Tab-separated table of N, CA and C in Angstrom:
chain	number	residue	atom	x	y	z
A	1	MET	N	92.444	84.951	128.296
A	1	MET	CA	92.707	86.281	128.952
A	1	MET	C	91.514	87.427	129.218
A	2	ILE	N	91.350	87.425	127.487
A	2	ILE	CA	90.188	88.914	127.288
A	2	ILE	C	88.608	88.050	128.000
A	3	THR	N	88.539	86.200	127.530
A	3	THR	CA	87.504	85.910	127.713
A	3	THR	C	86.928	85.654	129.009
A	4	ASN	N	87.692	86.381	130.139
A	4	ASN	CA	87.140	86.508	131.197
A	4	ASN	C	86.048	87.908	131.568
A	5	LEU	N	87.097	88.492	130.878
A	5	LEU	CA	86.242	90.146	131.318
A	5	LEU	C	85.072	90.530	131.071
A	6	ASN	N	84.522	90.943	132.751
A	6	ASN	CA	82.710	91.914	131.748
A	6	ASN	C	82.752	92.414	130.619
A	7	PRO	N	81.517	91.946	130.512
A	7	PRO	CA	81.088	92.501	128.934
A	7	PRO	C	81.176	94.023	128.351
A	8	VAL	N	80.862	94.511	129.498
A	8	VAL	CA	80.975	96.178	129.706
A	8	VAL	C	82.588	96.498	129.672
A	9	LEU	N	82.818	95.931	130.253
A	9	LEU	CA	84.864	96.012	130.214
A	9	LEU	C	85.323	95.732	128.983
A	10	LYS	N	84.609	94.603	128.249
A	10	LYS	CA	85.941	94.206	127.105
A	10	LYS	C	85.098	95.291	125.806
A	11	ILE	N	83.760	95.856	126.138
A	11	ILE	CA	83.511	96.766	124.930
A	11	ILE	C	84.182	97.815	125.113
A	12	GLY	N	84.451	98.238	126.642
A	12	GLY	CA	85.119	99.598	127.012
A	12	GLY	C	86.881	99.162	126.332
A	13	LEU	N	87.097	98.291	126.549
A	13	LEU	CA	88.708	98.158	125.821
A	13	LEU	C	88.648	98.738	125.017
A	14	TYR	N	87.900	97.425	124.020
A	14	TYR	CA	87.896	97.776	122.493
A	14	TYR	C	87.643	98.957	121.792
A	15	LEU	N	87.008	99.795	122.439
A	15	LEU	CA	86.744	100.957	122.599
A	15	LEU	C	87.528	101.911	122.236
A	16	GLY	N	87.967	101.690	123.403
A	16	GLY	CA	89.456	102.617	124.228
A	16	GLY	C	90.724	102.425	122.848
A	17	VAL	N	91.105	101.156	122.386
A	17	VAL	CA	91.904	101.211	121.751
A	17	VAL	C	91.576	100.802	120.294
A	18	ALA	N	90.405	101.553	119.912
A	18	ALA	CA	89.797	101.892	118.549
A	18	ALA	C	90.323	103.425	119.143
A	19	LEU	N	89.597	103.520	119.276
A	19	LEU	CA	90.001	105.604	120.180
A	19	LEU	C	91.867	106.215	120.022
A	20	PHE	N	92.195	104.666	120.662
A	20	PHE	CA	93.553	105.436	120.690
A	20	PHE	C	94.280	105.014	118.832
A	21	LEU	N	93.797	103.974	118.483
A	21	LEU	CA	94.464	104.238	116.781
A	21	LEU	C	94.250	104.935	116.568
A	22	SER	N	92.786	105.112	116.501
A	22	SER	CA	92.596	106.567	115.214
A	22	SER	C	92.946	107.988	115.870
A	23	SER	N	93.174	108.426	116.574
A	23	SER	CA	94.011	109.176	116.960
A	23	SER	C	95.802	109.448	117.004
A	24	CYS	N	96.025	108.724	116.009
A	24	CYS	CA	97.279	109.119	115.580
A	24	CYS	C	97.765	109.130	114.184
A	25	ASN	N	96.823	110.078	113.841
A	25	ASN	CA	96.996	110.035	111.843
A	25	ASN	C	96.657	111.582	112.516
A	26	THR	N	98.492	112.600	112.706
A	26	THR	CA	98.207	113.679	111.863
A	26	THR	C	98.499	114.618	111.235
A	27	ALA	N	98.421	114.035	110.289
A	27	ALA	CA	98.093	114.038	109.237
A	27	ALA	C	96.532	115.110	108.603
A	28	ARG	N	95.990	114.684	109.446
A	28	ARG	CA	94.307	113.931	109.328
A	28	ARG	C	94.182	115.958	108.159
A	29	TYR	N	94.226	116.693	109.304
A	29	TYR	CA	93.912	118.110	109.261
A	29	TYR	C	94.154	118.806	107.687
A	30	LEU	N	95.397	118.435	107.391
A	30	LEU	CA	96.467	118.859	106.296
A	30	LEU	C	95.318	118.943	105.099
A	31	LYS	N	95.383	119.960	103.922
A	31	LYS	CA	95.137	120.346	102.379
A	31	LYS	C	96.163	119.028	102.122
A	32	PRO	N	95.315	119.087	100.721
A	32	PRO	CA	96.231	118.404	99.816
A	32	PRO	C	97.911	118.761	99.369
A	33	ASN	N	98.417	119.323	99.653
A	33	ASN	CA	99.529	120.251	99.816
A	33	ASN	C	100.582	120.303	100.232
A	34	GLN	N	99.866	120.226	101.498
A	34	GLN	CA	100.342	120.626	102.598
A	34	GLN	C	101.565	119.779	103.861
A	35	SER	N	102.371	120.019	104.248
A	35	SER	CA	102.916	119.149	104.269
A	35	SER	C	103.193	119.840	105.893
A	36	LEU	N	103.544	118.449	107.558
A	36	LEU	CA	103.592	119.378	108.855
A	36	LEU	C	104.983	119.712	108.544
A	37	LEU	N	105.845	119.669	107.977
A	37	LEU	CA	107.357	119.926	107.745
A	37	LEU	C	107.192	121.441	108.194
A	38	LYS	N	108.237	122.151	109.136
A	38	LYS	CA	107.754	123.719	108.878
A	38	LYS	C	109.264	123.939	108.022
A	39	GLY	N	110.204	123.565	108.795
A	39	GLY	CA	111.261	124.539	107.240
A	39	GLY	C	112.596	123.275	108.067
A	40	SER	N	113.890	123.706	107.435
A	40	SER	CA	115.396	123.442	107.607
A	40	SER	C	116.071	125.063	107.876
A	41	LYS	N	116.935	124.721	108.689
A	41	LYS	CA	117.710	125.248	109.099
A	41	LYS	C	119.223	125.571	108.686
A	42	ILE	N	119.880	126.709	108.285
A	42	ILE	CA	121.258	125.996	107.282
A	42	ILE	C	122.364	126.793	108.669
A	43	VAL	N	122.697	126.246	109.076
A	43	VAL	CA	124.095	126.962	110.125
A	43	VAL	C	124.862	126.919	109.528
A	44	TYR	N	125.791	128.323	109.576
A	44	TYR	CA	127.173	128.596	109.256
A	44	TYR	C	127.946	128.255	110.016
A	45	LYS	N	129.315	127.863	109.766
A	45	LYS	CA	130.532	128.067	110.869
A	45	LYS	C	131.298	129.347	110.814
A	46	ASN	N	131.889	129.162	109.642
A	46	ASN	CA	132.329	130.432	109.397
A	46	ASN	C	131.472	130.978	108.376
A	47	ASP	N	130.458	132.247	108.556
A	47	ASP	CA	129.979	133.292	107.781
A	47	ASP	C	130.859	134.615	107.511
A	48	LYS	N	132.329	134.340	107.588
A	48	LYS	CA	132.766	135.531	107.372
A	48	LYS	C	133.147	136.121	105.768
A	49	THR	N	133.238	134.486	104.925
A	49	THR	CA	134.294	134.931	104.002
A	49	THR	C	133.201	134.933	102.959
A	50	LEU	N	131.722	134.915	103.594
A	50	LEU	CA	130.408	134.824	102.675
A	50	LEU	C	129.751	135.988	101.767
A	51	LYS	N	129.725	136.351	100.946
A	51	LYS	CA	128.922	137.278	100.413
A	51	LYS	C	128.044	137.764	100.139
A	52	ASP	N	127.102	136.347	99.693
A	52	ASP	CA	125.912	136.225	99.532
A	52	ASP	C	125.103	135.228	99.972
A	53	LYS	N	125.111	135.358	101.368
A	53	LYS	CA	124.496	134.046	102.049
A	53	LYS	C	123.108	133.424	101.938
A	54	THR	N	122.116	134.724	101.446
A	54	THR	CA	121.319	134.072	101.294
A	54	THR	C	120.727	133.443	100.278
A	55	SER	N	121.341	133.751	99.194
A	55	SER	CA	121.570	132.645	97.523
A	55	SER	C	122.027	131.284	97.738
A	56	LEU	N	123.405	131.473	98.468
A	56	LEU	CA	124.083	129.813	99.288
A	56	LEU	C	122.669	129.388	100.024
A	57	SER	N	122.511	129.813	100.688
A	57	SER	CA	121.071	129.298	101.485
A	57	SER	C	120.048	128.804	100.631
A	58	ASN	N	119.094	129.331	99.410
A	58	ASN	CA	118.567	128.708	98.919
A	58	ASN	C	118.743	128.022	97.685
A	59	GLU	N	120.125	127.989	97.357
A	59	GLU	CA	120.850	126.480	96.784
A	59	GLU	C	120.788	125.662	97.364
A	60	LEU	N	121.448	125.527	99.123
A	60	LEU	CA	121.636	124.952	99.798
A	60	LEU	C	120.250	123.759	99.775
A	61	LEU	N	119.316	124.089	100.393
A	61	LEU	CA	117.765	123.920	100.827
A	61	LEU	C	117.568	123.202	99.762
A	62	THR	N	117.732	123.501	98.377
A	62	THR	CA	117.089	122.531	97.173
A	62	THR	C	117.955	121.016	97.482
A	63	PHE	N	119.165	120.879	98.262
A	63	PHE	CA	119.548	119.435	97.844
A	63	PHE	C	119.308	118.956	99.426
A	64	ILE	N	118.382	119.633	100.250
A	64	ILE	CA	118.171	118.169	101.660
A	64	ILE	C	116.489	117.614	100.961
A	65	ASP	N	117.016	116.620	101.900
A	65	ASP	CA	115.629	115.938	101.765
A	65	ASP	C	115.228	114.457	102.545
A	66	HIS	N	114.423	115.493	103.185
A	66	HIS	CA	114.029	114.844	104.269
A	66	HIS	C	113.307	113.313	104.726
A	67	LYS	N	113.343	112.810	105.164
A	67	LYS	CA	113.028	111.272	104.922
A	67	LYS	C	111.993	110.715	106.005
A	68	PRO	N	110.945	109.737	105.073
A	68	PRO	CA	109.746	110.134	106.049
A	68	PRO	C	109.865	108.797	106.975
A	69	ASN	N	108.932	108.979	108.075
A	69	ASN	CA	109.625	107.599	109.345
A	69	ASN	C	109.147	106.556	109.103
A	70	ASP	N	109.868	105.523	109.528
A	70	ASP	CA	110.234	104.308	108.822
A	70	ASP	C	109.863	103.361	109.971
A	71	LYS	N	109.501	104.086	111.443
A	71	LYS	CA	109.114	102.807	112.003
A	71	LYS	C	107.556	103.815	112.758
A	72	LEU	N	106.789	102.502	113.083
A	72	LEU	CA	106.048	102.571	113.958
A	72	LEU	C	105.856	102.784	115.240
A	73	LEU	N	105.240	103.883	116.071
A	73	LEU	CA	105.752	103.819	117.540
A	73	LEU	C	106.805	103.523	117.842
A	74	PHE	N	107.672	103.968	117.310
A	74	PHE	CA	109.125	104.116	117.338
A	74	PHE	C	109.780	102.633	117.377
A	75	LEU	N	109.252	101.450	117.314
A	75	LEU	CA	109.291	100.104	117.407
A	75	LEU	C	109.049	99.137	116.334
A	76	ILE	N	108.145	99.247	115.787
A	76	ILE	CA	107.995	98.835	114.998
A	76	ILE	C	108.036	99.218	113.699
A	77	PRO	N	108.788	97.741	112.494
A	77	PRO	CA	108.769	98.794	110.748
A	77	PRO	C	108.079	99.239	109.823
A	78	LYS	N	107.816	99.975	109.777
A	78	LYS	CA	106.286	99.601	108.730
A	78	LYS	C	106.915	99.041	107.241
A	79	GLU	N	106.044	98.729	106.567
A	79	GLU	CA	106.322	97.874	105.216
A	79	GLU	C	107.106	99.053	104.500
């Protein structure tokens, strides 16, 4: 299939695929201790009875565990 293509077109195709695959690294500009996650938000269904909402929110945020992506391009499972 690819063997019948014009050599210039074949090189262009390879370069295009290489550029596409190299552009998928979203964390390349992050410093060592940074992450892309902006934060989590806690929504209370009934906050009328809460006295100290801030301390409760801070305590609950310690229990939140974010899972990394487990699939590549939404289809292929990572190792």
